[in-house]
GROMACS .gro file of C-alpha atoms in nm:
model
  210
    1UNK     CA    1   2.348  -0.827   2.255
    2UNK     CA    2   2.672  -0.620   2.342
    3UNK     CA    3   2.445  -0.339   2.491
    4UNK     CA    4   2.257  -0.528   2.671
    5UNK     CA    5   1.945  -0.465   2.505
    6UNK     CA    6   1.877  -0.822   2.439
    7UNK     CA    7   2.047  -1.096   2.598
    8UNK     CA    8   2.132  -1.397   2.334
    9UNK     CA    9   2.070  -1.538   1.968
   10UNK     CA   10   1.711  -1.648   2.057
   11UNK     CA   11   1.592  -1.328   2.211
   12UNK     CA   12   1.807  -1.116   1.851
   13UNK     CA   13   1.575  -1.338   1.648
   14UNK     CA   14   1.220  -1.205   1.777
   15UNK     CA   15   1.376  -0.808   1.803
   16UNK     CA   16   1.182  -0.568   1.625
   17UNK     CA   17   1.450  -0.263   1.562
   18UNK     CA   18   1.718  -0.506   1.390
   19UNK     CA   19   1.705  -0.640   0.995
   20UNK     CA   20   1.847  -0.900   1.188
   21UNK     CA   21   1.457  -1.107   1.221
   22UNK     CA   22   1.377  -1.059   0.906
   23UNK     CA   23   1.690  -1.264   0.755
   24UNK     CA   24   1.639  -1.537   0.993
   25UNK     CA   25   1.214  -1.531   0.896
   26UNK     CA   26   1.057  -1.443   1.217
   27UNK     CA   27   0.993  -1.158   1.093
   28UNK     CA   28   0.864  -0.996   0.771
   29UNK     CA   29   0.913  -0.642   0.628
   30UNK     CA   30   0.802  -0.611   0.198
   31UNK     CA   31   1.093  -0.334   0.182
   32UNK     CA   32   1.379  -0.532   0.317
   33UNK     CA   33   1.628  -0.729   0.034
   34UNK     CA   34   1.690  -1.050   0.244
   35UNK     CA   35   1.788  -1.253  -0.063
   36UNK     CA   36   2.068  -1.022  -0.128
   37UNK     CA   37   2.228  -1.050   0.187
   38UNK     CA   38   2.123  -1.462   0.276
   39UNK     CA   39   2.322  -1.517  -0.104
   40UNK     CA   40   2.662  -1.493   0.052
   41UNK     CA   41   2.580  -1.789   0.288
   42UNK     CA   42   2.444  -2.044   0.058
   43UNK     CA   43   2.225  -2.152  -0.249
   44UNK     CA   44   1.883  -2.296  -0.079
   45UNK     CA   45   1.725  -2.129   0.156
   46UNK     CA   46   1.763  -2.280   0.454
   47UNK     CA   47   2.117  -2.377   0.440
   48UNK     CA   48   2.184  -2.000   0.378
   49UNK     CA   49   1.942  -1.884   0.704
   50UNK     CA   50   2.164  -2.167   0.905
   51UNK     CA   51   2.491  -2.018   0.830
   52UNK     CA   52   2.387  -1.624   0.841
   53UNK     CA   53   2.246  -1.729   1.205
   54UNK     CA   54   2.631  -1.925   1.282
   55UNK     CA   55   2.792  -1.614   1.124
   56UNK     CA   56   2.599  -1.420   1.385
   57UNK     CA   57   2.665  -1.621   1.653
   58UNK     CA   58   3.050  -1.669   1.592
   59UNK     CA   59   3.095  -1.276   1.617
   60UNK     CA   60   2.905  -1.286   1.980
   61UNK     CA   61   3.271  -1.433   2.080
   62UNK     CA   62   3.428  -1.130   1.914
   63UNK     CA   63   3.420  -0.902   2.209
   64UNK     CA   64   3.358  -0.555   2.149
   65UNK     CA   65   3.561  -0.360   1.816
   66UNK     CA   66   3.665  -0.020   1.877
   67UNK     CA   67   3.669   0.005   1.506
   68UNK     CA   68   3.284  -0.064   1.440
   69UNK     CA   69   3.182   0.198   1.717
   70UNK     CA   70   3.107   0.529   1.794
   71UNK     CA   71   2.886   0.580   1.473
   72UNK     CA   72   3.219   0.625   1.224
   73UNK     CA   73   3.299   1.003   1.355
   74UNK     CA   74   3.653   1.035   1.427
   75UNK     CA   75   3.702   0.739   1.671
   76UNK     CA   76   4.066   0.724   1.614
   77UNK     CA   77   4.122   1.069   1.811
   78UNK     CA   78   4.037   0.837   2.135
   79UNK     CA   79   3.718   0.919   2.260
   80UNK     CA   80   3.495   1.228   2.315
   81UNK     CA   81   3.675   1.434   2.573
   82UNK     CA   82   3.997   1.347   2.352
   83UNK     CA   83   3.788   1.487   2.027
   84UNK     CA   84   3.691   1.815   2.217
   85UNK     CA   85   4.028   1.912   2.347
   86UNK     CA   86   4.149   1.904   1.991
   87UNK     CA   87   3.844   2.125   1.881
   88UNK     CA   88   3.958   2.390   2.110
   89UNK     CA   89   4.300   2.342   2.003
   90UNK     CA   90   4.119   2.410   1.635
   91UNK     CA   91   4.255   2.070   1.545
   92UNK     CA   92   4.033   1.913   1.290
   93UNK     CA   93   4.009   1.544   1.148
   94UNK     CA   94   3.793   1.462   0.922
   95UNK     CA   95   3.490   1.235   1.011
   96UNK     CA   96   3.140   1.097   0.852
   97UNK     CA   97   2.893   0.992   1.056
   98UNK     CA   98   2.748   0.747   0.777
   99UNK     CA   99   3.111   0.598   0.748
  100UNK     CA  100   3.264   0.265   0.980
  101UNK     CA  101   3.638   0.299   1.023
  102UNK     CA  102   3.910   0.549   1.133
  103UNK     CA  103   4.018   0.874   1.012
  104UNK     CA  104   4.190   0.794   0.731
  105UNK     CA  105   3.980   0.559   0.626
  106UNK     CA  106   3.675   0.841   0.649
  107UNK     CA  107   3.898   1.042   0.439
  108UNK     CA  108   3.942   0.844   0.127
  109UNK     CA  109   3.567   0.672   0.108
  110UNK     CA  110   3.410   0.989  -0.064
  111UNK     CA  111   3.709   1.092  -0.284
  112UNK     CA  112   3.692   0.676  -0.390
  113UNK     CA  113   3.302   0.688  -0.469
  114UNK     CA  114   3.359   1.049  -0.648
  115UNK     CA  115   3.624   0.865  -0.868
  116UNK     CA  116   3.411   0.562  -0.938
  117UNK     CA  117   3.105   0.750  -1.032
  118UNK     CA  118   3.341   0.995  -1.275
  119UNK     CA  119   3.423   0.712  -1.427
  120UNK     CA  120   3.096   0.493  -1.498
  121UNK     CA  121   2.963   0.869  -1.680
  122UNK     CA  122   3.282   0.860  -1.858
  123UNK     CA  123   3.203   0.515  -2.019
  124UNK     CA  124   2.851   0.597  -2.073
  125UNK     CA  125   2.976   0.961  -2.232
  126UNK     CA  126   3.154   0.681  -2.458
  127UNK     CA  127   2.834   0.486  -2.556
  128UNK     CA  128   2.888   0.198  -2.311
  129UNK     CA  129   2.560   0.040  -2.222
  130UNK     CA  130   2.459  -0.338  -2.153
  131UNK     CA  131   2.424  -0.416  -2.509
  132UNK     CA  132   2.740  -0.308  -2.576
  133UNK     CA  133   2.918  -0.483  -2.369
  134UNK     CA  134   2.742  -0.814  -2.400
  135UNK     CA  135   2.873  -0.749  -2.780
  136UNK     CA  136   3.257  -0.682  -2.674
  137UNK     CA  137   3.242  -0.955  -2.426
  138UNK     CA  138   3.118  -1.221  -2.704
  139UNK     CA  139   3.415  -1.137  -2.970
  140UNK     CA  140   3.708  -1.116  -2.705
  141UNK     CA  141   3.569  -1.482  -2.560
  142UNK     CA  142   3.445  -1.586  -2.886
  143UNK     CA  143   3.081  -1.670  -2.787
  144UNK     CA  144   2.781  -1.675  -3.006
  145UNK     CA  145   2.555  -1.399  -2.922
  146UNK     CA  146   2.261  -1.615  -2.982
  147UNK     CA  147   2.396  -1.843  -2.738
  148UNK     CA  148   2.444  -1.614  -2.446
  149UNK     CA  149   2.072  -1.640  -2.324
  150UNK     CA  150   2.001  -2.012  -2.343
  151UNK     CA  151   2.119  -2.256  -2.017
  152UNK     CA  152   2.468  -2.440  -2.033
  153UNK     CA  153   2.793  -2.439  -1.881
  154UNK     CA  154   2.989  -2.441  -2.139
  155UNK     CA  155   3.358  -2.298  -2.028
  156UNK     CA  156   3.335  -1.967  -2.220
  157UNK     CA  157   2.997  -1.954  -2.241
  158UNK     CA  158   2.970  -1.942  -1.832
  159UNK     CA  159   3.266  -1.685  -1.833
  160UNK     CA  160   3.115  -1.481  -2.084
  161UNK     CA  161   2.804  -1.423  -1.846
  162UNK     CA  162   3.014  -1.375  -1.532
  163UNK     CA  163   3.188  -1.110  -1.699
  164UNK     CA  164   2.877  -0.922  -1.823
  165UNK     CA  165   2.756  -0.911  -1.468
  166UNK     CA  166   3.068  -0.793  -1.293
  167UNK     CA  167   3.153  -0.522  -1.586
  168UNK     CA  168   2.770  -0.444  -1.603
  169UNK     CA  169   2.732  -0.381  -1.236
  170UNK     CA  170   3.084  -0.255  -1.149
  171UNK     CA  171   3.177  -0.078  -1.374
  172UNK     CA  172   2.868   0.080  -1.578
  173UNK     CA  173   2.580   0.075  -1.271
  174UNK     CA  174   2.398  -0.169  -1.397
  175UNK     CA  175   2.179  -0.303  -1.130
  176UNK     CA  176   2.103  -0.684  -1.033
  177UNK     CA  177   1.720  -0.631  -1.110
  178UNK     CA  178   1.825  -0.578  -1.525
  179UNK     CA  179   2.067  -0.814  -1.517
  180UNK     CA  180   1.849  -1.103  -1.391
  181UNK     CA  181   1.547  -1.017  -1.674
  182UNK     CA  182   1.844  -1.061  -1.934
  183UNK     CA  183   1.988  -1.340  -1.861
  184UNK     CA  184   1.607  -1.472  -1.783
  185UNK     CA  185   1.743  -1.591  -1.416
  186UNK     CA  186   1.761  -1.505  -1.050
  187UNK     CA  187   1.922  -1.235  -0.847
  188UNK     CA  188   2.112  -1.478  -0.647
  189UNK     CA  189   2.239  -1.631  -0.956
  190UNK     CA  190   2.366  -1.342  -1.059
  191UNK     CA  191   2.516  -1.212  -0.718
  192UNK     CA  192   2.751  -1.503  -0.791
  193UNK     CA  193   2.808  -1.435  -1.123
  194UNK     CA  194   2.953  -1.119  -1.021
  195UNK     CA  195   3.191  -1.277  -0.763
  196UNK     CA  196   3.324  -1.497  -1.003
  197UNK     CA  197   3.361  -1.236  -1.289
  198UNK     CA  198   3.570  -1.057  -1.075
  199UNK     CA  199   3.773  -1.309  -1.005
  200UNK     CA  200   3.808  -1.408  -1.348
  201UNK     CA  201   3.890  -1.053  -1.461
  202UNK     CA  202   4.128  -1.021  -1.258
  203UNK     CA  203   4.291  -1.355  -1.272
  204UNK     CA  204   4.298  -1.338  -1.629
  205UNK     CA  205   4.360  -0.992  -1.684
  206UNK     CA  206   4.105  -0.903  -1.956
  207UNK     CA  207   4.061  -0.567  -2.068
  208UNK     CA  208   3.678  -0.494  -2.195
  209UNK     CA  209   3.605  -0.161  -2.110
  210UNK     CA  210   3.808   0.182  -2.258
   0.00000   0.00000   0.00000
């Protein structure tokens, strides 16, 4: 819309080169995860294609943000005459074209993912697996094992779950896909069940992993 390519909501609805048709189902495409983005906007699916399509909409009032342009290569050096003056000077910043934000920013994203991924193969060096955890997670919140599988909303019971999907996706790489077949649910369900593990985690401070 800001390009000019297409000129409102209506017109970004029926656009072929955007994911954006396929999340509001005028369009389809077999390898595109819609459910995984619509989640974040509501339970049914309607409600949640409503609000994705407001979300859009709001940010058409936005106006144009230097921060989420350029492709993510060095746009804090102030454009591309700016960014070859400094090359001659042989002053270098460091950029990544796959990467949204400034040079700073660019700078810490790999060194953060390198860190993360040291330390899932840590825990798995240590024998940390799904099982495992679903194990730890039952003593510290005393839940029955047995339990853990069957429907309810029992306090613990519902905390116990949210916590195996936030450590299990976080923190060992377990993906949605796994943790849906063992909890026998959706992948929606347990998108949320991630959010609110996290928040629990952190609100409560538990420590499950070493």
């Amino acid at each position: 819309v800001r390009a000019g390519i297409v000129k409102n909501l209506n017109e970004l609805d029926k656009y072929r080169w955007s994911g954006h048709g396929v999340l509001v189902r005028r369009r389809k495409r077999s390898w595109q995860d819609r459910d995984g983005a619509l989640v974040h906007f509501g339970e049914k699916r309607q409600e949640s294609v409503k609000r994705y399509r407001e979300f859009v909409s709001d940010g058409f009032n936005m106006g144009k943000r230097k921060e989420l342009t350029g492709g993510g290569l060095l746009r804090s050096a102030g454009g591309w005459e700016s960014l070859a003056a400094m090359r001659k000077a042989k002053e270098y910043w460091r950029g990544d074209e796959r990467i949204l934000g400034d040079s700073e920013f660019v700078g810490n994203v790999p060194q953060e993912a390198e860190e993360e991924f040291s330390r899932k193969e840590e825990l798995k060096r240590q024998g940390w697996d799904l099982q495992r955890l679903v194990n730890e997670v039952c003593r510290l919140l005393a839940v029955n094992l047995e339990d853990l599988q069957k429907k309810g909303r029992a306090n613990n019971l519902s905390m116990a779950k949210w916590v195996i999907c936030y450590l299990g996706y976080s923190q060992l790489g377990i993906n949605g896909a796994k943790l849906a077949r063992f909890f026998n649910t959706s992948r929606p369900s347990i998108s949320k069940a991630i959010q609110r593990g996290e928040k629990y985690v952190k609100d409560s401070g538990l420590k499950v992993l070493s």
